[in-house]
Every structure is written in C-alpha cells, then in structure tokens.
Amino acid sequence: MKYENAKDILPASLLKEVQKYAEGKAIYIPKCEKTKGWGEASGYREKLNKRNALICSRYAAGAGIVELAEDFYLSPESIKKIVYGKKIKLPVYSPSIYSAKQYSDAGVGEEWVRIYLENGGLETPDGEEFFLSELVKIPLRLIEDDADVIINKKSDGYTDVPLIALFEGHRFRSYCGEENLALLRKEKKNAHWAFIFVSHKEYSYYLNNFGKQFQRGT
C-alpha cells in the first residue's frame, strides 16, 4: 500500500486536529461503509415487506379486497396493487408528483411519503393511529387554511410536490407544505395531488364520504 503525506492531502485545519491524536504515526483511514438503503436502518422496509407478504397470503387463502382493506387500514385500490402487482424495482425518488405517482402505482406510496417527510425533518404519523391513502387528487377547498402562512418560495416547480394532509375530526388539515398550499390557492388551483393520513377511528367515514370520490394518481 502506498503511503501519502497527510500534509499533501488534508486541509490545514483538519491536519491540525489529526495531529492532536496521531502525530508522527502511520494510520490507516478505512473507506466509508456503503450507505444503507432507505428504510433498512430503521427496519421499516422489512416491516412493510412482511405486511405486504401477509396481505398476499391472506388474499391467496380467500380473504376479499374490502376485508383486507379494512383489516390493514388501506384503500381497496392499494390492496389491489399489492396482491395483483409483480415484484418490481423500487422507483427513483424525487420530491415530485411524477415520482410519487410511480411509488403509488407500485403499491409503495408509503415509502415515498416517509422519504419526503424524513428529508424535511418530520416524523411520519403513527401507523397504529393512521392509515395512509394512495395518491389522490383532492379539492383544495376541503383543506383548512392557515391564515398566518407567508409565501417565501417561487412558484416554478414548487407546486409539483404532492400535499400531505391529515383527516381527523371529520376535517382535512395540512400536515406539511403550508407554503405549497398557500401558493396553490394564490394561483387559484381547484385541486391538487395529495397523500392523506386518516385516523383509524374515522376510516369508514372517510372511505364512505371521500374514498370513492377522489381521482386516483394513476
């Protein structure tokens, strides 16, 4: 192995720090470990795969689409994508409606939402309390306003990101992206694509009143 003079490689400030611990010593600096794929470190992807496998097993054993949707707090359309879909390569992520549709079409819209929220420093609502809808187009009039939001971003491309909303207490409210919502209203948009977290307690109400009305992201 060829040795290099740290003085020729490291910035002076970093070299000074290294010298505090290993001055005059020959040290080996290992390569960075390969970054784990999204969801691997947290174990979420494994949990999701197990859940989907269980859904497929129950479907093969005779359980119906609606029954599985109610038991796993997923829309019937999401259940169909899981049980009818083939094994696929995970789509490429980007903070865009196009990418979100790819994930949703593949039956893994949850992964897109988790990546998006984690990149924004936000936690995903507890799956024990909420189920996540597939990507749907929701009328903006249904989402409550936040009058204090100030628009700081340009419109170019910004409205190409799906909204994330909560349905709780029989009302819709924004979970993140308030600036995006305000900008859409300013542009007088009537509807926009969104993922919606719905309280388990209100699943039946949501499904009966809205679940079959929203346009699907396909």
mmCIF file of C-alpha atoms in Angstrom:
data_model
loop_
_atom_site.group_PDB
_atom_site.id
_atom_site.type_symbol
_atom_site.label_atom_id
_atom_site.label_comp_id
_atom_site.label_asym_id
_atom_site.label_seq_id
_atom_site.Cartn_x
_atom_site.Cartn_y
_atom_site.Cartn_z
ATOM 1 C CA MET A 1 0.000 0.000 0.000
ATOM 2 C CA LYS A 2 1.370 3.403 -0.956
ATOM 3 C CA TYR A 3 1.591 5.929 1.852
ATOM 4 C CA GLU A 4 0.655 9.562 1.349
ATOM 5 C CA ASN A 5 1.807 12.579 3.332
ATOM 6 C CA ALA A 6 -1.256 13.870 5.170
ATOM 7 C CA LYS A 7 0.093 17.383 4.689
ATOM 8 C CA ASP A 8 -0.431 16.965 0.935
ATOM 9 C CA ILE A 9 -3.980 15.655 1.292
ATOM 10 C CA LEU A 10 -5.742 17.144 4.287
ATOM 11 C CA PRO A 11 -6.762 20.765 4.810
ATOM 12 C CA ALA A 12 -4.529 22.519 7.335
ATOM 13 C CA SER A 13 -7.310 22.786 9.908
ATOM 14 C CA LEU A 14 -8.134 19.086 9.678
ATOM 15 C CA LEU A 15 -4.447 18.094 9.736
ATOM 16 C CA LYS A 16 -4.010 20.061 12.938
ATOM 17 C CA GLU A 17 -6.872 18.119 14.547
ATOM 18 C CA VAL A 18 -5.448 14.750 13.419
ATOM 19 C CA GLN A 19 -2.018 15.663 14.783
ATOM 20 C CA LYS A 20 -3.535 16.033 18.237
ATOM 21 C CA TYR A 21 -4.261 12.291 18.264
ATOM 22 C CA ALA A 22 -1.746 10.665 15.914
ATOM 23 C CA GLU A 23 1.224 12.975 15.311
ATOM 24 C CA GLY A 24 4.147 11.100 13.728
ATOM 25 C CA LYS A 25 2.143 7.856 13.442
ATOM 26 C CA ALA A 26 1.245 5.919 10.295
ATOM 27 C CA ILE A 27 -2.509 5.470 10.328
ATOM 28 C CA TYR A 28 -4.956 3.694 8.035
ATOM 29 C CA ILE A 29 -8.172 5.509 7.140
ATOM 30 C CA PRO A 30 -10.833 2.979 6.081
ATOM 31 C CA LYS A 31 -13.334 3.596 3.326
ATOM 32 C CA CYS A 32 -16.788 4.746 4.304
ATOM 33 C CA GLU A 33 -19.269 1.948 4.729
ATOM 34 C CA LYS A 34 -21.837 1.681 1.995
ATOM 35 C CA THR A 35 -24.844 3.733 2.961
ATOM 36 C CA LYS A 36 -27.833 1.591 3.738
ATOM 37 C CA GLY A 37 -30.847 1.924 1.506
ATOM 38 C CA TRP A 38 -33.843 3.890 2.689
ATOM 39 C CA GLY A 39 -35.780 2.075 5.390
ATOM 40 C CA GLU A 40 -33.073 -0.531 6.046
ATOM 41 C CA ALA A 41 -31.552 1.139 9.087
ATOM 42 C CA SER A 42 -34.911 1.797 10.731
ATOM 43 C CA GLY A 43 -36.299 -1.619 9.804
ATOM 44 C CA TYR A 44 -39.350 -0.023 8.219
ATOM 45 C CA ARG A 45 -38.833 -1.580 4.805
ATOM 46 C CA GLU A 46 -38.637 -5.059 6.334
ATOM 47 C CA LYS A 47 -41.824 -4.351 8.279
ATOM 48 C CA LEU A 48 -43.545 -3.149 5.097
ATOM 49 C CA ASN A 49 -42.437 -6.226 3.160
ATOM 50 C CA LYS A 50 -43.738 -8.517 5.890
ATOM 51 C CA ARG A 51 -47.065 -6.702 5.947
ATOM 52 C CA ASN A 52 -47.433 -6.949 2.176
ATOM 53 C CA ALA A 53 -46.496 -10.631 2.268
ATOM 54 C CA LEU A 54 -49.159 -11.204 4.907
ATOM 55 C CA ILE A 55 -51.736 -9.407 2.766
ATOM 56 C CA CYS A 56 -50.839 -11.595 -0.220
ATOM 57 C CA SER A 57 -51.022 -14.752 1.907
ATOM 58 C CA ARG A 58 -54.432 -13.870 3.262
ATOM 59 C CA TYR A 59 -55.669 -12.980 -0.206
ATOM 60 C CA ALA A 60 -54.433 -16.333 -1.536
ATOM 61 C CA ALA A 61 -56.264 -18.024 1.341
ATOM 62 C CA GLY A 62 -59.549 -16.446 0.251
ATOM 63 C CA ALA A 63 -59.763 -13.054 2.014
ATOM 64 C CA GLY A 64 -61.528 -10.366 -0.039
ATOM 65 C CA ILE A 65 -60.142 -6.991 -1.143
ATOM 66 C CA VAL A 66 -62.554 -4.987 1.020
ATOM 67 C CA GLU A 67 -61.923 -7.226 4.042
ATOM 68 C CA LEU A 68 -58.160 -6.781 3.703
ATOM 69 C CA ALA A 69 -58.550 -3.021 3.219
ATOM 70 C CA GLU A 70 -60.471 -2.751 6.488
ATOM 71 C CA ASP A 71 -58.113 -5.039 8.409
ATOM 72 C CA PHE A 72 -54.929 -3.266 7.281
ATOM 73 C CA TYR A 73 -56.320 0.274 7.050
ATOM 74 C CA LEU A 74 -55.504 0.640 3.359
ATOM 75 C CA SER A 75 -57.691 1.682 0.459
ATOM 76 C CA PRO A 76 -59.073 -1.147 -1.699
ATOM 77 C CA GLU A 77 -57.019 0.218 -4.598
ATOM 78 C CA SER A 78 -53.810 -0.080 -2.555
ATOM 79 C CA ILE A 79 -54.674 -3.674 -1.623
ATOM 80 C CA LYS A 80 -55.231 -4.495 -5.300
ATOM 81 C CA LYS A 81 -51.806 -3.092 -6.208
ATOM 82 C CA ILE A 82 -50.193 -5.258 -3.529
ATOM 83 C CA VAL A 83 -51.940 -8.540 -4.378
ATOM 84 C CA TYR A 84 -52.004 -8.127 -8.161
ATOM 85 C CA GLY A 85 -48.633 -6.496 -8.599
ATOM 86 C CA LYS A 86 -45.438 -8.165 -9.689
ATOM 87 C CA LYS A 87 -42.130 -7.846 -7.904
ATOM 88 C CA ILE A 88 -40.702 -4.537 -9.030
ATOM 89 C CA LYS A 89 -37.606 -2.441 -8.662
ATOM 90 C CA LEU A 90 -38.090 0.485 -6.308
ATOM 91 C CA PRO A 91 -38.711 3.654 -8.357
ATOM 92 C CA VAL A 92 -36.211 6.503 -8.263
ATOM 93 C CA TYR A 93 -37.179 9.032 -5.607
ATOM 94 C CA SER A 94 -37.544 12.728 -6.244
ATOM 95 C CA PRO A 95 -39.729 15.344 -4.496
ATOM 96 C CA SER A 96 -42.233 15.470 -7.346
ATOM 97 C CA ILE A 97 -45.707 14.319 -8.283
ATOM 98 C CA TYR A 98 -44.228 12.162 -11.046
ATOM 99 C CA SER A 99 -42.088 10.222 -8.563
ATOM 100 C CA ALA A 100 -44.942 9.999 -6.055
ATOM 101 C CA LYS A 101 -47.182 8.501 -8.755
ATOM 102 C CA GLN A 102 -44.540 5.916 -9.600
ATOM 103 C CA TYR A 103 -44.320 4.839 -5.961
ATOM 104 C CA SER A 104 -48.095 4.838 -5.576
ATOM 105 C CA ASP A 105 -48.602 2.828 -8.769
ATOM 106 C CA ALA A 106 -46.099 0.294 -7.445
ATOM 107 C CA GLY A 107 -48.064 -0.044 -4.205
ATOM 108 C CA VAL A 108 -45.320 1.560 -2.091
ATOM 109 C CA GLY A 109 -46.602 5.124 -1.754
ATOM 110 C CA GLU A 110 -45.799 4.881 1.952
ATOM 111 C CA GLU A 111 -42.094 4.784 1.121
ATOM 112 C CA TRP A 112 -42.277 7.991 -0.924
ATOM 113 C CA VAL A 113 -44.074 9.773 1.915
ATOM 114 C CA ARG A 114 -41.565 8.581 4.511
ATOM 115 C CA ILE A 115 -38.591 9.706 2.426
ATOM 116 C CA TYR A 116 -40.224 13.068 1.771
ATOM 117 C CA LEU A 117 -41.065 13.678 5.431
ATOM 118 C CA GLU A 118 -37.687 12.487 6.717
ATOM 119 C CA ASN A 119 -35.885 14.791 4.276
ATOM 120 C CA GLY A 120 -37.953 17.625 5.733
ATOM 121 C CA GLY A 121 -37.102 16.632 9.308
ATOM 122 C CA LEU A 122 -40.636 15.444 10.048
ATOM 123 C CA GLU A 123 -41.879 12.218 11.582
ATOM 124 C CA THR A 124 -44.439 10.048 9.851
ATOM 125 C CA PRO A 125 -47.751 9.834 11.750
ATOM 126 C CA ASP A 126 -48.038 6.661 13.819
ATOM 127 C CA GLY A 127 -49.297 3.743 11.729
ATOM 128 C CA GLU A 128 -51.140 2.460 14.792
ATOM 129 C CA GLU A 129 -53.348 5.550 14.666
ATOM 130 C CA PHE A 130 -53.470 6.497 10.992
ATOM 131 C CA PHE A 131 -53.705 4.752 7.647
ATOM 132 C CA LEU A 132 -52.231 6.396 4.567
ATOM 133 C CA SER A 133 -54.314 6.821 1.428
ATOM 134 C CA GLU A 134 -52.934 6.212 -2.012
ATOM 135 C CA LEU A 135 -52.105 9.306 -4.049
ATOM 136 C CA VAL A 136 -55.372 11.140 -4.737
ATOM 137 C CA LYS A 137 -56.413 14.465 -6.204
ATOM 138 C CA ILE A 138 -58.212 16.441 -3.505
ATOM 139 C CA PRO A 139 -60.246 19.661 -3.911
ATOM 140 C CA LEU A 140 -58.289 22.377 -2.105
ATOM 141 C CA ARG A 141 -61.479 23.805 -0.612
ATOM 142 C CA LEU A 142 -61.608 20.771 1.684
ATOM 143 C CA ILE A 143 -58.275 21.591 3.364
ATOM 144 C CA GLU A 144 -58.421 24.174 6.140
ATOM 145 C CA ASP A 145 -56.485 27.398 5.638
ATOM 146 C CA ASP A 146 -53.632 28.691 7.748
ATOM 147 C CA ALA A 147 -54.019 32.450 7.524
ATOM 148 C CA ASP A 148 -50.544 33.051 9.028
ATOM 149 C CA VAL A 149 -48.592 31.394 6.225
ATOM 150 C CA ILE A 150 -46.277 33.717 4.297
ATOM 151 C CA ILE A 151 -45.174 32.604 0.835
ATOM 152 C CA ASN A 152 -41.385 32.738 0.573
ATOM 153 C CA LYS A 153 -40.740 30.434 -2.385
ATOM 154 C CA LYS A 154 -41.016 30.872 -6.115
ATOM 155 C CA SER A 155 -43.781 29.082 -7.946
ATOM 156 C CA ASP A 156 -41.528 27.398 -10.533
ATOM 157 C CA GLY A 157 -41.700 23.680 -9.791
ATOM 158 C CA TYR A 158 -42.787 24.215 -6.208
ATOM 159 C CA THR A 159 -46.377 23.183 -6.815
ATOM 160 C CA ASP A 160 -45.145 19.969 -8.451
ATOM 161 C CA VAL A 161 -44.903 18.384 -4.983
ATOM 162 C CA PRO A 162 -47.870 16.443 -3.524
ATOM 163 C CA LEU A 163 -49.522 17.776 -0.403
ATOM 164 C CA ILE A 164 -49.512 15.757 2.813
ATOM 165 C CA ALA A 165 -52.760 16.086 4.757
ATOM 166 C CA LEU A 166 -54.427 14.682 7.865
ATOM 167 C CA PHE A 167 -58.085 13.705 8.123
ATOM 168 C CA GLU A 168 -59.122 13.823 11.761
ATOM 169 C CA GLY A 169 -62.222 15.119 13.484
ATOM 170 C CA HIS A 170 -64.064 14.901 10.141
ATOM 171 C CA ARG A 171 -61.866 17.633 8.669
ATOM 172 C CA PHE A 172 -58.787 17.903 6.463
ATOM 173 C CA ARG A 173 -55.764 19.909 7.509
ATOM 174 C CA SER A 174 -52.255 20.250 6.148
ATOM 175 C CA TYR A 175 -49.565 18.119 7.802
ATOM 176 C CA CYS A 176 -46.740 19.872 5.952
ATOM 177 C CA GLY A 177 -46.325 22.067 2.883
ATOM 178 C CA GLU A 178 -48.403 25.009 4.086
ATOM 179 C CA GLU A 179 -46.490 27.313 1.746
ATOM 180 C CA ASN A 180 -47.237 24.990 -1.140
ATOM 181 C CA LEU A 181 -50.941 25.023 -0.261
ATOM 182 C CA ALA A 182 -50.976 28.821 0.047
ATOM 183 C CA LEU A 183 -49.247 29.152 -3.314
ATOM 184 C CA LEU A 184 -51.730 26.802 -4.973
ATOM 185 C CA ARG A 185 -54.575 28.902 -3.620
ATOM 186 C CA LYS A 186 -52.873 32.080 -4.838
ATOM 187 C CA GLU A 187 -52.651 30.526 -8.294
ATOM 188 C CA LYS A 188 -56.375 29.730 -7.998
ATOM 189 C CA LYS A 189 -55.896 25.975 -8.339
ATOM 190 C CA ASN A 190 -59.040 23.977 -7.588
ATOM 191 C CA ALA A 191 -57.426 20.647 -6.735
ATOM 192 C CA HIS A 192 -54.011 19.067 -6.203
ATOM 193 C CA TRP A 193 -52.444 15.660 -5.664
ATOM 194 C CA ALA A 194 -52.039 14.584 -2.047
ATOM 195 C CA PHE A 195 -51.366 11.713 0.322
ATOM 196 C CA ILE A 196 -53.801 11.699 3.225
ATOM 197 C CA PHE A 197 -53.307 10.231 6.694
ATOM 198 C CA VAL A 198 -56.705 9.176 8.010
ATOM 199 C CA SER A 199 -57.485 8.410 11.637
ATOM 200 C CA HIS A 200 -58.278 4.719 12.074
ATOM 201 C CA LYS A 201 -61.387 5.676 14.028
ATOM 202 C CA GLU A 202 -62.688 7.618 11.037
ATOM 203 C CA TYR A 203 -61.616 5.190 8.322
ATOM 204 C CA SER A 204 -65.164 4.077 7.464
ATOM 205 C CA TYR A 205 -66.449 7.657 7.419
ATOM 206 C CA TYR A 206 -63.600 8.786 5.151
ATOM 207 C CA LEU A 207 -63.988 5.825 2.817
ATOM 208 C CA ASN A 208 -67.754 6.255 2.507
ATOM 209 C CA ASN A 209 -67.690 10.029 2.046
ATOM 210 C CA PHE A 210 -64.441 10.667 0.184
ATOM 211 C CA GLY A 211 -62.583 7.460 -0.624
ATOM 212 C CA LYS A 212 -64.501 6.743 -3.822
ATOM 213 C CA GLN A 213 -64.771 10.359 -4.972
ATOM 214 C CA PHE A 214 -61.137 11.463 -5.251
ATOM 215 C CA GLN A 215 -59.295 10.940 -8.515
ATOM 216 C CA ARG A 216 -56.535 8.362 -8.233
ATOM 217 C CA GLY A 217 -52.905 9.068 -9.114
ATOM 218 C CA THR A 218 -52.668 6.618 -11.985
#
